[in-house]
mmCIF file of C-alpha atoms in Angstrom:
data_model
loop_
_atom_site.group_PDB
_atom_site.id
_atom_site.type_symbol
_atom_site.label_atom_id
_atom_site.label_comp_id
_atom_site.label_asym_id
_atom_site.label_seq_id
_atom_site.Cartn_x
_atom_site.Cartn_y
_atom_site.Cartn_z
ATOM 1 C CA MET A 760 130.506 114.176 57.493
ATOM 2 C CA GLY A 761 129.696 117.001 54.699
ATOM 3 C CA PRO A 762 128.750 116.637 50.980
ATOM 4 C CA SER A 763 132.687 117.126 50.168
ATOM 5 C CA SER A 764 133.645 114.026 52.264
ATOM 6 C CA ALA A 765 131.222 112.155 50.478
ATOM 7 C CA ILE A 766 132.619 112.451 46.936
ATOM 8 C CA PHE A 767 136.079 111.192 48.050
ATOM 9 C CA SER A 768 134.581 108.107 50.182
ATOM 10 C CA GLY A 769 134.647 105.878 47.123
ATOM 11 C CA LEU A 770 138.029 106.936 45.791
ATOM 12 C CA GLN A 771 140.654 104.386 46.238
ATOM 13 C CA LEU A 772 144.452 105.170 44.949
ATOM 14 C CA SER A 773 145.577 101.711 45.002
ATOM 15 C CA PHE A 774 146.744 102.121 41.500
ATOM 16 C CA LEU A 775 149.434 104.561 42.522
ATOM 17 C CA ARG A 776 151.148 102.087 44.305
ATOM 18 C CA PRO A 777 153.947 99.632 42.894
ATOM 19 C CA PHE A 778 152.690 96.476 41.789
ATOM 20 C CA LEU A 779 154.920 93.469 43.007
ATOM 21 C CA SER A 780 153.950 90.156 41.795
ATOM 22 C CA GLN A 781 156.158 88.574 44.563
ATOM 23 C CA PRO A 782 156.505 89.777 48.081
ATOM 24 C CA HIS A 783 159.962 90.990 48.360
ATOM 25 C CA SER A 784 162.065 90.028 51.262
ATOM 26 C CA LEU A 785 165.660 90.680 52.503
ATOM 27 C CA PRO A 786 167.915 87.754 53.238
ATOM 28 C CA SER A 787 168.232 87.618 56.998
ATOM 29 C CA SER A 788 172.426 88.181 56.719
ATOM 30 C CA ALA A 789 171.283 91.619 55.175
ATOM 31 C CA ARG A 790 171.065 94.495 57.194
ATOM 32 C CA CYS A 791 169.236 97.780 56.645
ATOM 33 C CA PHE A 792 171.906 100.176 58.105
ATOM 34 C CA SER A 793 175.866 99.813 58.463
ATOM 35 C CA THR A 794 177.701 99.298 61.655
ATOM 36 C CA SER A 795 181.111 100.517 60.062
ATOM 37 C CA LYS A 796 182.096 103.632 58.533
ATOM 38 C CA PRO A 797 182.359 103.191 55.037
ATOM 39 C CA ALA A 798 186.104 103.102 53.521
ATOM 40 C CA SER A 799 185.647 105.908 51.155
ATOM 41 C CA ASP A 800 182.872 108.643 50.754
ATOM 42 C CA TRP A 801 183.138 111.504 48.317
ATOM 43 C CA LEU A 802 181.491 113.798 50.674
ATOM 44 C CA VAL A 803 183.895 113.405 53.043
ATOM 45 C CA PRO A 804 186.716 115.767 52.860
ATOM 46 C CA LYS A 805 190.308 114.274 51.783
ATOM 47 C CA MET A 806 192.360 115.432 54.621
ATOM 48 C CA SER A 807 195.832 114.180 53.578
ATOM 49 C CA GLU A 808 195.413 115.445 49.789
ATOM 50 C CA LYS A 809 197.844 118.559 50.759
ATOM 51 C CA SER A 810 199.505 119.557 53.776
ATOM 52 C CA LYS A 811 199.954 123.490 54.380
ATOM 53 C CA SER A 812 203.696 124.318 53.104
ATOM 54 C CA ARG A 813 205.499 126.433 55.633
ATOM 55 C CA LYS A 814 207.014 129.976 55.297
ATOM 56 C CA GLY A 815 210.497 130.107 53.738
ATOM 57 C CA ARG A 816 213.058 132.151 54.769
ATOM 58 C CA PRO A 817 215.880 133.858 52.538
ATOM 59 C CA ARG A 818 219.052 131.444 52.655
ATOM 60 C CA MET A 819 222.357 132.315 53.463
ATOM 61 C CA ALA A 820 224.706 131.144 51.370
ATOM 62 C CA THR A 821 227.227 128.866 53.970
ATOM 63 C CA GLY A 822 228.220 125.910 51.931
ATOM 64 C CA GLY A 823 230.980 127.713 49.983
ATOM 65 C CA SER A 824 228.897 129.728 47.476
ATOM 66 C CA THR A 825 229.787 133.243 46.988
ATOM 67 C CA ARG A 826 226.697 134.303 44.619
ATOM 68 C CA GLY A 827 224.981 137.935 45.462
ATOM 69 C CA THR A 828 227.965 139.319 47.844
ATOM 70 C CA THR A 829 229.516 141.351 45.684
ATOM 71 C CA VAL A 830 228.327 144.331 43.492
ATOM 72 C CA VAL A 831 228.272 143.831 39.935
ATOM 73 C CA TRP A 832 226.275 147.063 38.658
ATOM 74 C CA GLY A 833 226.993 149.995 40.093
ATOM 75 C CA ASP A 834 229.369 151.341 42.715
ATOM 76 C CA TYR A 835 227.787 150.844 45.892
ATOM 77 C CA GLY A 836 225.471 148.103 47.209
ATOM 78 C CA LEU A 837 223.693 146.706 50.443
ATOM 79 C CA ARG A 838 224.821 143.303 51.830
ATOM 80 C CA MET A 839 222.615 141.242 54.241
ATOM 81 C CA ARG A 840 224.833 140.438 57.428
ATOM 82 C CA ASP A 841 222.477 138.090 59.041
ATOM 83 C CA HIS A 842 220.293 135.594 57.824
ATOM 84 C CA ASP A 843 216.608 134.043 58.657
ATOM 85 C CA ARG A 844 215.002 137.473 58.026
ATOM 86 C CA ARG A 845 211.625 137.105 55.864
ATOM 87 C CA ILE A 846 211.417 139.795 53.230
ATOM 88 C CA SER A 847 208.182 140.401 51.817
ATOM 89 C CA ALA A 848 207.257 141.610 48.445
ATOM 90 C CA ALA A 849 203.775 142.788 46.799
ATOM 91 C CA GLN A 850 202.191 140.340 44.520
ATOM 92 C CA LEU A 851 203.230 139.783 40.848
ATOM 93 C CA LYS A 852 199.684 140.344 39.805
ATOM 94 C CA ILE A 853 198.862 143.627 38.350
ATOM 95 C CA GLY A 854 195.159 144.733 38.934
ATOM 96 C CA MET A 855 193.490 146.201 35.494
ATOM 97 C CA GLY A 856 193.021 149.597 35.253
ATOM 98 C CA LYS A 857 194.328 151.005 38.419
ATOM 99 C CA GLY A 858 197.903 151.951 37.065
ATOM 100 C CA THR A 859 201.377 150.074 37.492
ATOM 101 C CA GLY A 860 202.056 151.453 41.206
ATOM 102 C CA GLN A 861 204.961 152.697 42.887
ATOM 103 C CA PRO A 862 208.420 151.696 41.242
ATOM 104 C CA HIS A 863 210.072 148.687 43.042
ATOM 105 C CA TYR A 864 213.941 149.314 42.412
ATOM 106 C CA LEU A 865 215.736 152.872 41.923
ATOM 107 C CA GLU A 866 218.908 153.642 40.583
ATOM 108 C CA LEU A 867 221.130 156.708 40.621
ATOM 109 C CA LYS A 868 223.656 157.488 37.580
ATOM 110 C CA GLY A 869 226.372 159.873 37.541
ATOM 111 C CA ASN A 870 229.138 160.883 39.897
ATOM 112 C CA LEU A 871 227.870 160.161 43.281
ATOM 113 C CA HIS A 872 229.910 161.449 46.626
ATOM 114 C CA GLU A 873 230.395 158.154 48.792
ATOM 115 C CA LYS A 874 228.896 159.933 51.809
ATOM 116 C CA VAL A 875 225.780 160.375 49.932
ATOM 117 C CA ALA A 876 225.397 156.783 49.236
ATOM 118 C CA ARG A 877 226.299 155.793 52.600
ATOM 119 C CA GLU A 878 223.583 157.668 53.862
ATOM 120 C CA ALA A 879 221.192 156.870 51.312
ATOM 121 C CA PHE A 880 221.848 153.079 51.797
ATOM 122 C CA ARG A 881 221.643 153.457 55.760
ATOM 123 C CA LEU A 882 217.975 154.950 55.428
ATOM 124 C CA ALA A 883 217.089 152.197 52.937
ATOM 125 C CA ALA A 884 218.341 149.648 55.146
ATOM 126 C CA HIS A 885 216.253 150.946 58.481
ATOM 127 C CA LYS A 886 213.091 149.923 55.998
ATOM 128 C CA LEU A 887 214.173 146.448 55.764
ATOM 129 C CA PRO A 888 214.058 143.691 58.106
ATOM 130 C CA GLY A 889 217.383 142.249 59.056
ATOM 131 C CA LEU A 890 221.058 144.037 59.425
ATOM 132 C CA TYR A 891 222.858 145.258 56.139
ATOM 133 C CA GLU A 892 226.269 146.555 55.401
ATOM 134 C CA PHE A 893 227.438 148.881 52.725
ATOM 135 C CA VAL A 894 229.602 147.678 50.257
ATOM 136 C CA LYS A 895 231.315 149.154 47.353
ATOM 137 C CA LYS A 896 232.718 147.525 43.961
ATOM 138 C CA GLY A 897 236.047 145.697 44.177
ATOM 139 C CA GLU A 898 235.293 144.394 48.057
ATOM 140 C CA PRO A 899 236.064 140.783 48.481
ATOM 141 C CA ALA A 900 232.952 138.315 48.215
ATOM 142 C CA VAL A 901 231.860 137.137 51.367
ATOM 143 C CA VAL A 902 230.943 133.292 52.387
ATOM 144 C CA GLY A 903 228.514 132.743 55.211
ATOM 145 C CA ILE A 904 229.675 135.839 57.453
ATOM 146 C CA THR A 905 233.600 135.373 56.644
ATOM 147 C CA LYS A 906 235.101 137.971 54.175
ATOM 148 C CA LEU A 907 237.355 135.921 51.361
ATOM 149 C CA SER A 908 240.342 138.749 52.181
ATOM 150 C CA ASN A 909 244.121 138.556 53.591
ATOM 151 C CA GLY A 910 244.611 134.995 52.337
ATOM 152 C CA VAL A 911 241.415 133.549 53.386
ATOM 153 C CA THR A 912 240.153 131.616 50.208
ATOM 154 C CA LEU A 913 237.213 129.586 49.413
ATOM 155 C CA GLU A 914 239.648 126.327 49.223
ATOM 156 C CA SER A 915 241.025 127.218 52.759
ATOM 157 C CA LEU A 916 237.404 127.269 54.139
ATOM 158 C CA LYS A 917 236.366 124.276 52.436
ATOM 159 C CA ARG A 918 239.448 122.180 54.073
ATOM 160 C CA ALA A 919 239.289 120.639 57.286
ATOM 161 C CA ARG A 920 240.504 122.703 60.401
ATOM 162 C CA ARG A 921 242.216 119.579 61.941
ATOM 163 C CA GLU A 922 244.177 116.486 60.103
ATOM 164 C CA ILE A 923 241.979 113.540 60.339
ATOM 165 C CA THR A 924 244.371 110.514 61.161
ATOM 166 C CA SER A 925 242.687 107.207 60.588
ATOM 167 C CA PRO A 926 243.840 104.621 63.262
ATOM 168 C CA VAL A 927 246.482 101.932 61.534
ATOM 169 C CA VAL A 928 245.820 98.315 62.435
ATOM 170 C CA SER A 929 248.797 96.332 61.990
ATOM 171 C CA GLU A 930 248.213 92.764 60.996
ATOM 172 C CA GLN A 931 249.928 90.622 63.429
ATOM 173 C CA PRO A 932 249.484 86.836 62.664
ATOM 174 C CA SER A 933 248.122 85.253 64.998
ATOM 175 C CA PRO A 934 249.682 82.317 67.096
ATOM 176 C CA PRO A 935 249.094 78.927 65.187
ATOM 177 C CA THR A 936 247.047 77.030 66.988
ATOM 178 C CA GLN A 937 248.097 73.408 67.691
ATOM 179 C CA ASN A 938 245.772 70.565 67.747
ATOM 180 C CA ALA A 939 246.116 67.570 69.637
ATOM 181 C CA ALA A 940 246.236 64.603 67.701
ATOM 182 C CA PRO A 941 245.870 61.416 69.668
#
């Protein structure tokens, strides 16, 4: 051995070991490992925390609502003829320092010929998903796909189509039973 090994030959590191007054022993029923999975662990992701939400679809009013089916402002407009079409929109967040972007809604004021308005709305309807129809101010409202005109009212649509007759049960007295007494 070399000269450096002679220096470390008498050195003992027993003072670094922990000192126990009694020898520590585990009870015989305790195990150093677990045979079953722990009930909950903070490192395991919680799967049932929130389920993924489904994409929604535009609702077509079929339950008696006529809101949004007539022109309120202006003279002409577009009305959706079918349902279950997704309409995507840009996010509502505005990036800082990049301007406000393109306008989303346009309005024309003044006297406009109906043919020009029909052509403009036809071109706009091709850009949107779904089937649309051109409507003028004063046209009847729509419930589902039924126009409320020519005697068709909201009350007539809500009424039952057939008269429901309930079966009439007539109460007839049962024949008296005779008890045979000896």
